Amino acid sequence: MTTGFYHDERCFWHAGGNYAFTIPLGGYVQPLAAGGLPENPETKRRLKNLMDVTGITADLEMRSAPEATREDLLRVHPAHYLDAFREMSDAGGGEIGRATPFARGGYEIAALSAGLAKTALEDVLTGSVTNAYSLSRPPGHHCLPDFPNGFCLLANIAIAIESARARGLAQRFVVLDWDVHHGNGTEAIFYDRDDVLTLSLHQEGNYPLDTGAVTDRGRGAGTGCNVNLPLPAGAGHSAYLHAMDTVILPQIEAFRPDVIIVACGFDASAIDPLARMLATAETFRQMTLRVRQAAEELCSGRLVLVHEGGYSEVYVPFCGHATLEALSGSSKSAPDPMAHALNIRQPGPRFDAFLKAEIDYLASQL
């Protein structure tokens, strides 16, 4: 088995914006002493650094990729949006959506981020690698065709899917989004389609504030091909695995995909500043093992993880490393330094029972 790992230093150079956390500067909002938006290169760079230190890098097939072409992007995004984005990028940068600033060259870096996801998917579908991880930045799952938001400038996974379809590499796709925020962009792009099953496992009422309801099931031909599981704040390891075992995996099995793609955010972790969940590195390991097994049983192991959110510079590397261990089968480990403390902080028996009952209720609404 070969696991491809797709990355490029230039993705770490994406930057821009006058923000303090997620609040625009001005009025009574002071600049931060270090950094602006919580979406910054360090979570991704520190993951790669940890990989190098443990030696798991040597167990992966390290690859890069070219930028997604304009033809690739036009399959998802209208020309007027791409033209406005590129013009602003060439002029020095700016912002054309909500919380999506970029500097000069931001267009090319976003196209590279999409290109990493596109190539990872194509390499899995052509058998060049067994499965793959794309360390894409900027992320993509909030981006609508003509409106970027939530740090996302291009719809990376959708671009990858449409490219694979255009090449005739696959016909049926699953996108499982376990980022803590609702995958509204991916949902919107495929909402009318029956060839892409979109599943989002997210914290209820986090971001966006007005999307992600369990009743949003798709439209027209796509009815039933969109699944949202909005979990209550405080959900931890046991609740996430219950959701995977009782709802997510049965939905994937019933769909019978050619390939499974995971929008892999690590912001459901207990140490993330943009969420109130209690997942651990072990949670991500176990979810990856489950989806890898599903891929092996349903689609010859074809599985691609595309990096999305996760904003704890300290903890994202350990969550990512555990995920890569599970994806690749590598024995190189990075023991979780927070495991003991986070296990103590997991929901108690009564709250855990409530969480599982809520998940079962949501499942009954599908």
mmCIF file of C-alpha atoms in Angstrom:
data_model
loop_
_atom_site.group_PDB
_atom_site.id
_atom_site.type_symbol
_atom_site.label_atom_id
_atom_site.label_comp_id
_atom_site.label_asym_id
_atom_site.label_seq_id
_atom_site.Cartn_x
_atom_site.Cartn_y
_atom_site.Cartn_z
ATOM 1 C CA MET A 1 0.000 0.000 0.000
ATOM 2 C CA THR A 2 1.268 3.457 -0.936
ATOM 3 C CA THR A 3 -0.030 6.643 0.682
ATOM 4 C CA GLY A 4 0.644 9.806 -1.274
ATOM 5 C CA PHE A 5 1.206 13.063 0.611
ATOM 6 C CA TYR A 6 0.708 16.201 -1.470
ATOM 7 C CA HIS A 7 2.101 19.536 -0.318
ATOM 8 C CA ASP A 8 3.938 22.635 -1.520
ATOM 9 C CA GLU A 9 5.815 25.262 0.475
ATOM 10 C CA ARG A 10 4.057 28.002 -1.475
ATOM 11 C CA CYS A 11 0.754 27.105 0.195
ATOM 12 C CA PHE A 12 2.278 28.170 3.514
ATOM 13 C CA TRP A 13 2.894 31.613 1.993
ATOM 14 C CA HIS A 14 -0.806 32.445 1.578
ATOM 15 C CA ALA A 15 -1.434 35.524 3.704
ATOM 16 C CA GLY A 16 -3.258 38.800 4.043
ATOM 17 C CA GLY A 17 -5.944 40.683 5.872
ATOM 18 C CA ASN A 18 -6.391 43.095 8.736
ATOM 19 C CA TYR A 19 -8.147 40.966 11.320
ATOM 20 C CA ALA A 20 -7.936 40.295 15.029
ATOM 21 C CA PHE A 21 -8.973 36.646 15.168
ATOM 22 C CA THR A 22 -12.149 36.752 13.008
ATOM 23 C CA ILE A 23 -13.041 40.402 13.696
ATOM 24 C CA PRO A 24 -12.024 43.115 11.189
ATOM 25 C CA LEU A 25 -9.747 45.756 12.650
ATOM 26 C CA GLY A 26 -11.081 49.221 13.294
ATOM 27 C CA GLY A 27 -13.052 51.108 15.884
ATOM 28 C CA TYR A 28 -12.369 49.465 19.229
ATOM 29 C CA VAL A 29 -10.770 46.335 17.728
ATOM 30 C CA GLN A 30 -6.990 46.428 18.229
ATOM 31 C CA PRO A 31 -4.458 44.562 16.081
ATOM 32 C CA LEU A 32 -3.046 41.407 17.596
ATOM 33 C CA ALA A 33 0.606 41.320 18.604
ATOM 34 C CA ALA A 34 1.174 38.215 16.499
ATOM 35 C CA GLY A 35 -0.894 37.138 13.523
ATOM 36 C CA GLY A 36 -4.416 37.970 12.475
ATOM 37 C CA LEU A 37 -6.855 35.325 11.292
ATOM 38 C CA PRO A 38 -6.741 31.979 13.069
ATOM 39 C CA GLU A 39 -6.231 30.415 9.632
ATOM 40 C CA ASN A 40 -2.457 30.718 9.406
ATOM 41 C CA PRO A 41 0.368 28.597 8.000
ATOM 42 C CA GLU A 42 1.695 27.325 11.310
ATOM 43 C CA THR A 43 -0.827 24.535 11.910
ATOM 44 C CA LYS A 44 0.040 23.030 8.537
ATOM 45 C CA ARG A 45 3.778 23.737 8.688
ATOM 46 C CA ARG A 46 4.051 22.283 12.180
ATOM 47 C CA LEU A 47 2.274 19.120 11.032
ATOM 48 C CA LYS A 48 4.850 18.695 8.269
ATOM 49 C CA ASN A 49 7.655 19.432 10.744
ATOM 50 C CA LEU A 50 6.358 16.782 13.146
ATOM 51 C CA MET A 51 6.174 14.289 10.294
ATOM 52 C CA ASP A 52 9.814 14.919 9.467
ATOM 53 C CA VAL A 53 10.895 14.565 13.097
ATOM 54 C CA THR A 54 9.079 11.252 13.688
ATOM 55 C CA GLY A 55 10.182 9.862 10.333
ATOM 56 C CA ILE A 56 6.715 9.105 8.999
ATOM 57 C CA THR A 57 7.603 11.241 5.985
ATOM 58 C CA ALA A 58 9.836 8.397 4.794
ATOM 59 C CA ASP A 59 6.863 6.025 4.850
ATOM 60 C CA LEU A 60 4.796 8.226 2.528
ATOM 61 C CA GLU A 61 5.102 9.028 -1.163
ATOM 62 C CA MET A 62 5.889 12.760 -1.011
ATOM 63 C CA ARG A 63 4.542 14.632 -4.030
ATOM 64 C CA SER A 64 3.583 18.089 -5.206
ATOM 65 C CA ALA A 65 1.350 19.138 -8.089
ATOM 66 C CA PRO A 66 0.814 21.928 -10.606
ATOM 67 C CA GLU A 67 -1.789 24.629 -10.146
ATOM 68 C CA ALA A 68 -5.303 23.766 -11.207
ATOM 69 C CA THR A 69 -5.829 25.253 -14.653
ATOM 70 C CA ARG A 70 -8.430 27.850 -15.555
ATOM 71 C CA GLU A 71 -10.317 25.076 -17.357
ATOM 72 C CA ASP A 72 -10.345 23.107 -14.091
ATOM 73 C CA LEU A 73 -11.607 26.093 -12.112
ATOM 74 C CA LEU A 74 -14.305 26.999 -14.656
ATOM 75 C CA ARG A 75 -16.028 23.667 -14.079
ATOM 76 C CA VAL A 76 -17.037 25.013 -10.656
ATOM 77 C CA HIS A 77 -16.497 28.790 -10.588
ATOM 78 C CA PRO A 78 -17.884 31.342 -13.104
ATOM 79 C CA ALA A 79 -15.474 33.345 -15.209
ATOM 80 C CA HIS A 80 -16.486 36.686 -13.652
ATOM 81 C CA TYR A 81 -15.472 35.469 -10.205
ATOM 82 C CA LEU A 82 -12.134 34.064 -11.356
ATOM 83 C CA ASP A 83 -11.392 37.267 -13.303
ATOM 84 C CA ALA A 84 -12.150 39.489 -10.295
ATOM 85 C CA PHE A 85 -10.069 37.280 -8.015
ATOM 86 C CA ARG A 86 -7.079 37.258 -10.343
ATOM 87 C CA GLU A 87 -7.248 40.989 -11.038
ATOM 88 C CA MET A 88 -7.216 41.816 -7.332
ATOM 89 C CA SER A 89 -4.456 39.292 -6.705
ATOM 90 C CA ASP A 90 -2.282 40.806 -9.433
ATOM 91 C CA ALA A 91 -2.925 44.311 -8.057
ATOM 92 C CA GLY A 92 -1.575 43.466 -4.614
ATOM 93 C CA GLY A 93 -4.330 41.485 -2.936
ATOM 94 C CA GLY A 94 -7.426 42.339 -0.940
ATOM 95 C CA GLU A 95 -10.693 40.635 -0.055
ATOM 96 C CA ILE A 96 -13.665 39.711 -2.228
ATOM 97 C CA GLY A 97 -15.692 37.610 0.181
ATOM 98 C CA ARG A 98 -16.140 37.193 3.927
ATOM 99 C CA ALA A 99 -13.002 36.530 6.003
ATOM 100 C CA THR A 100 -11.081 35.555 2.866
ATOM 101 C CA PRO A 101 -8.184 38.004 2.550
ATOM 102 C CA PHE A 102 -5.227 37.291 0.292
ATOM 103 C CA ALA A 103 -1.986 38.955 -0.692
ATOM 104 C CA ARG A 104 -0.346 39.433 -4.099
ATOM 105 C CA GLY A 105 -0.211 36.043 -5.786
ATOM 106 C CA GLY A 106 -3.138 34.738 -3.775
ATOM 107 C CA TYR A 107 -4.896 33.545 -6.916
ATOM 108 C CA GLU A 108 -1.981 31.335 -7.923
ATOM 109 C CA ILE A 109 -1.607 29.913 -4.398
ATOM 110 C CA ALA A 110 -5.327 29.097 -4.225
ATOM 111 C CA ALA A 111 -5.091 27.417 -7.644
ATOM 112 C CA LEU A 112 -2.122 25.421 -6.324
ATOM 113 C CA SER A 113 -4.120 24.359 -3.263
ATOM 114 C CA ALA A 114 -6.871 23.112 -5.571
ATOM 115 C CA GLY A 115 -4.254 21.489 -7.801
ATOM 116 C CA LEU A 116 -2.897 19.451 -4.901
ATOM 117 C CA ALA A 117 -6.379 18.077 -4.187
ATOM 118 C CA LYS A 118 -7.042 17.464 -7.873
ATOM 119 C CA THR A 119 -3.796 15.551 -8.405
ATOM 120 C CA ALA A 120 -4.205 13.532 -5.209
ATOM 121 C CA LEU A 121 -7.637 12.375 -6.369
ATOM 122 C CA GLU A 122 -6.441 11.610 -9.893
ATOM 123 C CA ASP A 123 -3.452 9.623 -8.627
ATOM 124 C CA VAL A 124 -5.694 7.506 -6.403
ATOM 125 C CA LEU A 125 -8.179 6.887 -9.209
ATOM 126 C CA THR A 126 -5.451 5.913 -11.686
ATOM 127 C CA GLY A 127 -3.737 3.636 -9.158
ATOM 128 C CA SER A 128 -0.539 5.657 -8.887
ATOM 129 C CA VAL A 129 -1.045 5.598 -5.103
ATOM 130 C CA THR A 130 -3.446 3.597 -2.943
ATOM 131 C CA ASN A 131 -4.741 6.514 -0.901
ATOM 132 C CA ALA A 132 -3.681 10.101 -0.391
ATOM 133 C CA TYR A 133 -3.546 13.172 1.829
ATOM 134 C CA SER A 134 -3.536 16.662 0.330
ATOM 135 C CA LEU A 135 -2.183 19.382 2.631
ATOM 136 C CA SER A 136 -4.173 22.049 0.819
ATOM 137 C CA ARG A 137 -4.088 25.682 1.921
ATOM 138 C CA PRO A 138 -6.117 27.853 1.608
ATOM 139 C CA PRO A 139 -8.980 25.485 2.462
ATOM 140 C CA GLY A 140 -12.043 25.107 0.274
ATOM 141 C CA HIS A 141 -15.204 23.606 1.773
ATOM 142 C CA HIS A 142 -16.971 26.926 2.523
ATOM 143 C CA CYS A 143 -16.386 28.426 -0.929
ATOM 144 C CA LEU A 144 -19.489 28.879 -3.077
ATOM 145 C CA PRO A 145 -19.124 29.094 -6.859
ATOM 146 C CA ASP A 146 -19.079 32.908 -6.849
ATOM 147 C CA PHE A 147 -18.598 33.839 -3.193
ATOM 148 C CA PRO A 148 -15.594 32.927 -1.043
ATOM 149 C CA ASN A 149 -16.027 32.798 2.712
ATOM 150 C CA GLY A 150 -14.728 31.145 5.862
ATOM 151 C CA PHE A 151 -11.049 31.411 4.762
ATOM 152 C CA CYS A 152 -11.909 29.486 1.537
ATOM 153 C CA LEU A 153 -11.172 31.012 -1.872
ATOM 154 C CA LEU A 154 -11.708 28.087 -4.257
ATOM 155 C CA ALA A 155 -13.755 24.917 -3.815
ATOM 156 C CA ASN A 156 -10.812 22.504 -3.780
ATOM 157 C CA ILE A 157 -12.696 19.214 -3.480
ATOM 158 C CA ALA A 158 -15.393 20.141 -5.980
ATOM 159 C CA ILE A 159 -12.722 21.196 -8.480
ATOM 160 C CA ALA A 160 -10.980 17.844 -7.992
ATOM 161 C CA ILE A 161 -14.218 15.909 -8.469
ATOM 162 C CA GLU A 162 -15.208 17.743 -11.633
ATOM 163 C CA SER A 163 -11.748 17.216 -13.114
ATOM 164 C CA ALA A 164 -11.914 13.490 -12.374
ATOM 165 C CA ARG A 165 -15.383 13.296 -13.936
ATOM 166 C CA ALA A 166 -14.191 15.154 -17.029
ATOM 167 C CA ARG A 167 -11.405 12.599 -17.446
ATOM 168 C CA GLY A 168 -13.810 9.701 -16.969
ATOM 169 C CA LEU A 169 -11.936 8.431 -13.913
ATOM 170 C CA ALA A 170 -14.993 7.932 -11.683
ATOM 171 C CA GLN A 171 -18.757 8.428 -11.664
ATOM 172 C CA ARG A 172 -19.885 8.238 -8.026
ATOM 173 C CA PHE A 173 -18.218 10.238 -5.270
ATOM 174 C CA VAL A 174 -18.656 10.495 -1.521
ATOM 175 C CA VAL A 175 -17.517 13.643 0.290
ATOM 176 C CA LEU A 176 -17.400 13.170 4.054
ATOM 177 C CA ASP A 177 -16.761 16.465 5.832
ATOM 178 C CA TRP A 178 -15.701 16.077 9.483
ATOM 179 C CA ASP A 179 -14.447 19.627 9.819
ATOM 180 C CA VAL A 180 -16.263 21.131 12.818
ATOM 181 C CA HIS A 181 -17.893 23.747 10.587
ATOM 182 C CA HIS A 182 -20.629 22.911 8.114
ATOM 183 C CA GLY A 183 -19.369 22.193 4.604
ATOM 184 C CA ASN A 184 -21.796 24.628 3.032
ATOM 185 C CA GLY A 185 -19.837 25.240 -0.159
ATOM 186 C CA THR A 186 -19.506 21.589 -1.102
ATOM 187 C CA GLU A 187 -23.156 21.065 -0.187
ATOM 188 C CA ALA A 188 -24.338 23.933 -2.392
ATOM 189 C CA ILE A 189 -22.289 22.875 -5.417
ATOM 190 C CA PHE A 190 -23.669 19.323 -5.436
ATOM 191 C CA TYR A 191 -27.112 19.942 -3.885
ATOM 192 C CA ASP A 192 -28.987 19.018 -7.077
ATOM 193 C CA ARG A 193 -26.810 16.039 -7.973
ATOM 194 C CA ASP A 194 -27.268 12.313 -7.349
ATOM 195 C CA ASP A 195 -23.715 11.310 -8.290
ATOM 196 C CA VAL A 196 -22.106 12.959 -5.246
ATOM 197 C CA LEU A 197 -23.129 12.056 -1.696
ATOM 198 C CA THR A 198 -22.189 14.896 0.645
ATOM 199 C CA LEU A 199 -22.093 14.228 4.402
ATOM 200 C CA SER A 200 -21.229 16.912 6.956
ATOM 201 C CA LEU A 201 -20.527 16.127 10.607
ATOM 202 C CA HIS A 202 -20.348 19.503 12.338
ATOM 203 C CA GLN A 203 -21.041 21.500 15.490
ATOM 204 C CA GLU A 204 -24.571 22.854 15.419
ATOM 205 C CA GLY A 205 -24.895 26.602 14.894
ATOM 206 C CA ASN A 206 -21.171 27.262 14.610
ATOM 207 C CA TYR A 207 -20.307 28.394 11.065
ATOM 208 C CA PRO A 208 -22.085 29.283 8.910
ATOM 209 C CA LEU A 209 -24.888 30.285 11.238
ATOM 210 C CA ASP A 210 -27.707 29.599 8.771
ATOM 211 C CA THR A 211 -26.761 26.311 7.086
ATOM 212 C CA GLY A 212 -26.262 22.668 8.020
ATOM 213 C CA ALA A 213 -29.721 21.593 9.185
ATOM 214 C CA VAL A 214 -30.576 17.902 9.256
ATOM 215 C CA THR A 215 -33.610 18.687 7.080
ATOM 216 C CA ASP A 216 -31.417 19.925 4.204
ATOM 217 C CA ARG A 217 -31.384 16.722 2.142
ATOM 218 C CA GLY A 218 -30.768 17.881 -1.415
ATOM 219 C CA ARG A 219 -33.057 19.008 -4.203
ATOM 220 C CA GLY A 220 -34.448 17.476 -7.362
ATOM 221 C CA ALA A 221 -32.254 14.618 -8.527
ATOM 222 C CA GLY A 222 -30.074 15.222 -5.480
ATOM 223 C CA THR A 223 -32.807 14.614 -2.915
ATOM 224 C CA GLY A 224 -31.417 12.243 -0.296
ATOM 225 C CA CYS A 225 -27.814 12.763 -1.413
ATOM 226 C CA ASN A 226 -27.038 15.430 1.184
ATOM 227 C CA VAL A 227 -26.703 14.466 4.846
ATOM 228 C CA ASN A 228 -26.089 16.876 7.725
ATOM 229 C CA LEU A 229 -25.442 15.805 11.310
ATOM 230 C CA PRO A 230 -25.332 18.968 13.455
ATOM 231 C CA LEU A 231 -23.905 17.800 16.782
ATOM 232 C CA PRO A 232 -24.406 19.642 20.090
ATOM 233 C CA ALA A 233 -21.456 21.536 21.506
ATOM 234 C CA GLY A 234 -19.422 19.349 23.855
ATOM 235 C CA ALA A 235 -19.567 16.196 21.743
ATOM 236 C CA GLY A 236 -16.466 14.102 22.285
ATOM 237 C CA HIS A 237 -14.688 10.955 21.198
ATOM 238 C CA SER A 238 -17.495 8.498 21.884
ATOM 239 C CA ALA A 239 -20.187 10.617 20.217
ATOM 240 C CA TYR A 240 -18.128 11.105 17.064
ATOM 241 C CA LEU A 241 -17.511 7.389 16.706
ATOM 242 C CA HIS A 242 -21.205 6.673 17.378
ATOM 243 C CA ALA A 243 -22.118 9.060 14.545
ATOM 244 C CA MET A 244 -19.639 7.369 12.241
ATOM 245 C CA ASP A 245 -20.800 3.843 13.064
ATOM 246 C CA THR A 246 -24.562 4.388 13.090
ATOM 247 C CA VAL A 247 -25.100 7.069 10.440
ATOM 248 C CA ILE A 248 -22.106 8.004 8.284
ATOM 249 C CA LEU A 249 -20.737 4.580 7.363
ATOM 250 C CA PRO A 250 -24.163 3.054 6.579
ATOM 251 C CA GLN A 251 -24.929 6.020 4.305
ATOM 252 C CA ILE A 252 -21.626 5.536 2.473
ATOM 253 C CA GLU A 253 -22.195 1.792 2.128
ATOM 254 C CA ALA A 254 -25.666 2.310 0.681
ATOM 255 C CA PHE A 255 -24.335 4.810 -1.879
ATOM 256 C CA ARG A 256 -21.628 2.443 -3.229
ATOM 257 C CA PRO A 257 -19.100 5.097 -4.317
ATOM 258 C CA ASP A 258 -16.150 4.774 -6.684
ATOM 259 C CA VAL A 259 -14.038 6.814 -4.258
ATOM 260 C CA ILE A 260 -14.346 8.422 -0.825
ATOM 261 C CA ILE A 261 -13.049 11.943 -0.199
ATOM 262 C CA VAL A 262 -12.760 13.393 3.301
ATOM 263 C CA ALA A 263 -12.811 17.133 3.973
ATOM 264 C CA CYS A 264 -10.373 16.696 6.825
ATOM 265 C CA GLY A 265 -10.566 19.499 9.355
ATOM 266 C CA PHE A 266 -9.074 19.093 12.827
ATOM 267 C CA ASP A 267 -11.079 21.883 14.459
ATOM 268 C CA ALA A 268 -13.382 19.479 16.316
ATOM 269 C CA SER A 269 -10.458 18.909 18.667
ATOM 270 C CA ALA A 270 -10.792 19.865 22.317
ATOM 271 C CA ILE A 271 -8.124 22.565 21.988
ATOM 272 C CA ASP A 272 -9.432 24.448 18.959
ATOM 273 C CA PRO A 273 -10.234 28.166 19.353
ATOM 274 C CA LEU A 274 -13.084 28.136 16.806
ATOM 275 C CA ALA A 275 -15.199 25.321 18.223
ATOM 276 C CA ARG A 276 -16.481 23.763 21.423
ATOM 277 C CA MET A 277 -16.049 20.063 20.786
ATOM 278 C CA LEU A 278 -13.985 17.445 22.621
ATOM 279 C CA ALA A 279 -12.474 15.244 19.919
ATOM 280 C CA THR A 280 -8.905 14.049 20.408
ATOM 281 C CA ALA A 281 -6.094 12.850 18.180
ATOM 282 C CA GLU A 282 -7.351 9.333 18.855
ATOM 283 C CA THR A 283 -10.802 10.362 17.577
ATOM 284 C CA PHE A 284 -9.308 11.317 14.224
ATOM 285 C CA ARG A 285 -7.250 8.127 14.147
ATOM 286 C CA GLN A 286 -10.339 5.995 14.728
ATOM 287 C CA MET A 287 -12.474 7.882 12.191
ATOM 288 C CA THR A 288 -9.712 7.469 9.604
ATOM 289 C CA LEU A 289 -9.422 3.746 10.302
ATOM 290 C CA ARG A 290 -13.171 3.375 9.848
ATOM 291 C CA VAL A 291 -13.351 5.267 6.582
ATOM 292 C CA ARG A 292 -10.247 3.489 5.284
ATOM 293 C CA GLN A 293 -11.909 0.136 5.993
ATOM 294 C CA ALA A 294 -15.059 1.321 4.230
ATOM 295 C CA ALA A 295 -12.997 2.346 1.210
ATOM 296 C CA GLU A 296 -11.280 -1.053 1.147
ATOM 297 C CA GLU A 297 -14.630 -2.847 1.240
ATOM 298 C CA LEU A 298 -16.514 -0.584 -1.183
ATOM 299 C CA CYS A 299 -14.084 0.962 -3.670
ATOM 300 C CA SER A 300 -10.773 -0.908 -3.688
ATOM 301 C CA GLY A 301 -9.293 1.331 -0.998
ATOM 302 C CA ARG A 302 -9.672 4.546 -3.015
ATOM 303 C CA LEU A 303 -9.602 7.248 -0.342
ATOM 304 C CA VAL A 304 -8.414 10.874 -0.400
ATOM 305 C CA LEU A 305 -8.197 13.234 2.564
ATOM 306 C CA VAL A 306 -8.036 16.964 1.800
ATOM 307 C CA HIS A 307 -6.956 19.304 4.604
ATOM 308 C CA GLU A 308 -9.508 21.912 5.677
ATOM 309 C CA GLY A 309 -9.626 23.647 9.100
ATOM 310 C CA GLY A 310 -7.964 23.224 12.467
ATOM 311 C CA TYR A 311 -6.532 26.213 14.301
ATOM 312 C CA SER A 312 -4.551 24.981 17.288
ATOM 313 C CA GLU A 313 -0.893 25.286 16.350
ATOM 314 C CA VAL A 314 0.006 22.955 19.223
ATOM 315 C CA TYR A 315 -2.575 20.209 18.705
ATOM 316 C CA VAL A 316 -3.331 20.029 14.975
ATOM 317 C CA PRO A 317 0.049 18.369 14.285
ATOM 318 C CA PHE A 318 -0.773 15.495 16.637
ATOM 319 C CA CYS A 319 -4.271 15.057 15.195
ATOM 320 C CA GLY A 320 -2.833 15.095 11.681
ATOM 321 C CA HIS A 321 -0.070 12.667 12.540
ATOM 322 C CA ALA A 322 -2.529 10.183 14.074
ATOM 323 C CA THR A 323 -4.636 10.476 10.926
ATOM 324 C CA LEU A 324 -1.649 9.773 8.694
ATOM 325 C CA GLU A 325 -0.636 6.785 10.821
ATOM 326 C CA ALA A 326 -4.110 5.317 10.312
ATOM 327 C CA LEU A 327 -4.214 6.198 6.612
ATOM 328 C CA SER A 328 -0.814 4.731 5.760
ATOM 329 C CA GLY A 329 -0.410 1.965 8.328
ATOM 330 C CA SER A 330 2.930 3.442 9.375
ATOM 331 C CA SER A 331 4.353 2.415 12.732
ATOM 332 C CA LYS A 332 5.984 5.826 13.196
ATOM 333 C CA SER A 333 4.082 7.494 16.023
ATOM 334 C CA ALA A 334 3.778 10.873 17.725
ATOM 335 C CA PRO A 335 2.248 10.167 21.162
ATOM 336 C CA ASP A 336 -0.456 12.661 22.066
ATOM 337 C CA PRO A 337 0.896 14.849 24.900
ATOM 338 C CA MET A 338 -2.645 15.880 25.837
ATOM 339 C CA ALA A 339 -4.226 12.423 25.812
ATOM 340 C CA HIS A 340 -4.522 11.973 29.576
ATOM 341 C CA ALA A 341 -5.952 15.438 30.229
ATOM 342 C CA LEU A 342 -8.396 15.269 27.314
ATOM 343 C CA ASN A 343 -9.627 11.817 28.265
ATOM 344 C CA ILE A 344 -10.508 13.165 31.709
ATOM 345 C CA ARG A 345 -12.395 16.025 30.062
ATOM 346 C CA GLN A 346 -14.588 13.744 27.926
ATOM 347 C CA PRO A 347 -18.364 13.881 28.538
ATOM 348 C CA GLY A 348 -19.568 11.884 31.534
ATOM 349 C CA PRO A 349 -21.955 8.935 31.183
ATOM 350 C CA ARG A 350 -25.196 10.975 31.382
ATOM 351 C CA PHE A 351 -24.150 13.609 28.864
ATOM 352 C CA ASP A 352 -22.639 10.972 26.587
ATOM 353 C CA ALA A 353 -25.929 9.081 26.646
ATOM 354 C CA PHE A 354 -27.739 12.306 25.749
ATOM 355 C CA LEU A 355 -25.341 12.928 22.841
ATOM 356 C CA LYS A 356 -25.861 9.449 21.438
ATOM 357 C CA ALA A 357 -29.624 9.778 21.806
ATOM 358 C CA GLU A 358 -29.456 13.082 19.903
ATOM 359 C CA ILE A 359 -27.455 11.445 17.124
ATOM 360 C CA ASP A 360 -30.006 8.630 16.959
ATOM 361 C CA TYR A 361 -32.791 11.221 16.757
ATOM 362 C CA LEU A 362 -31.027 13.045 13.917
ATOM 363 C CA ALA A 363 -30.607 9.731 12.119
ATOM 364 C CA SER A 364 -34.343 9.124 12.400
ATOM 365 C CA GLN A 365 -34.953 12.401 10.528
ATOM 366 C CA LEU A 366 -32.965 11.362 7.485
#
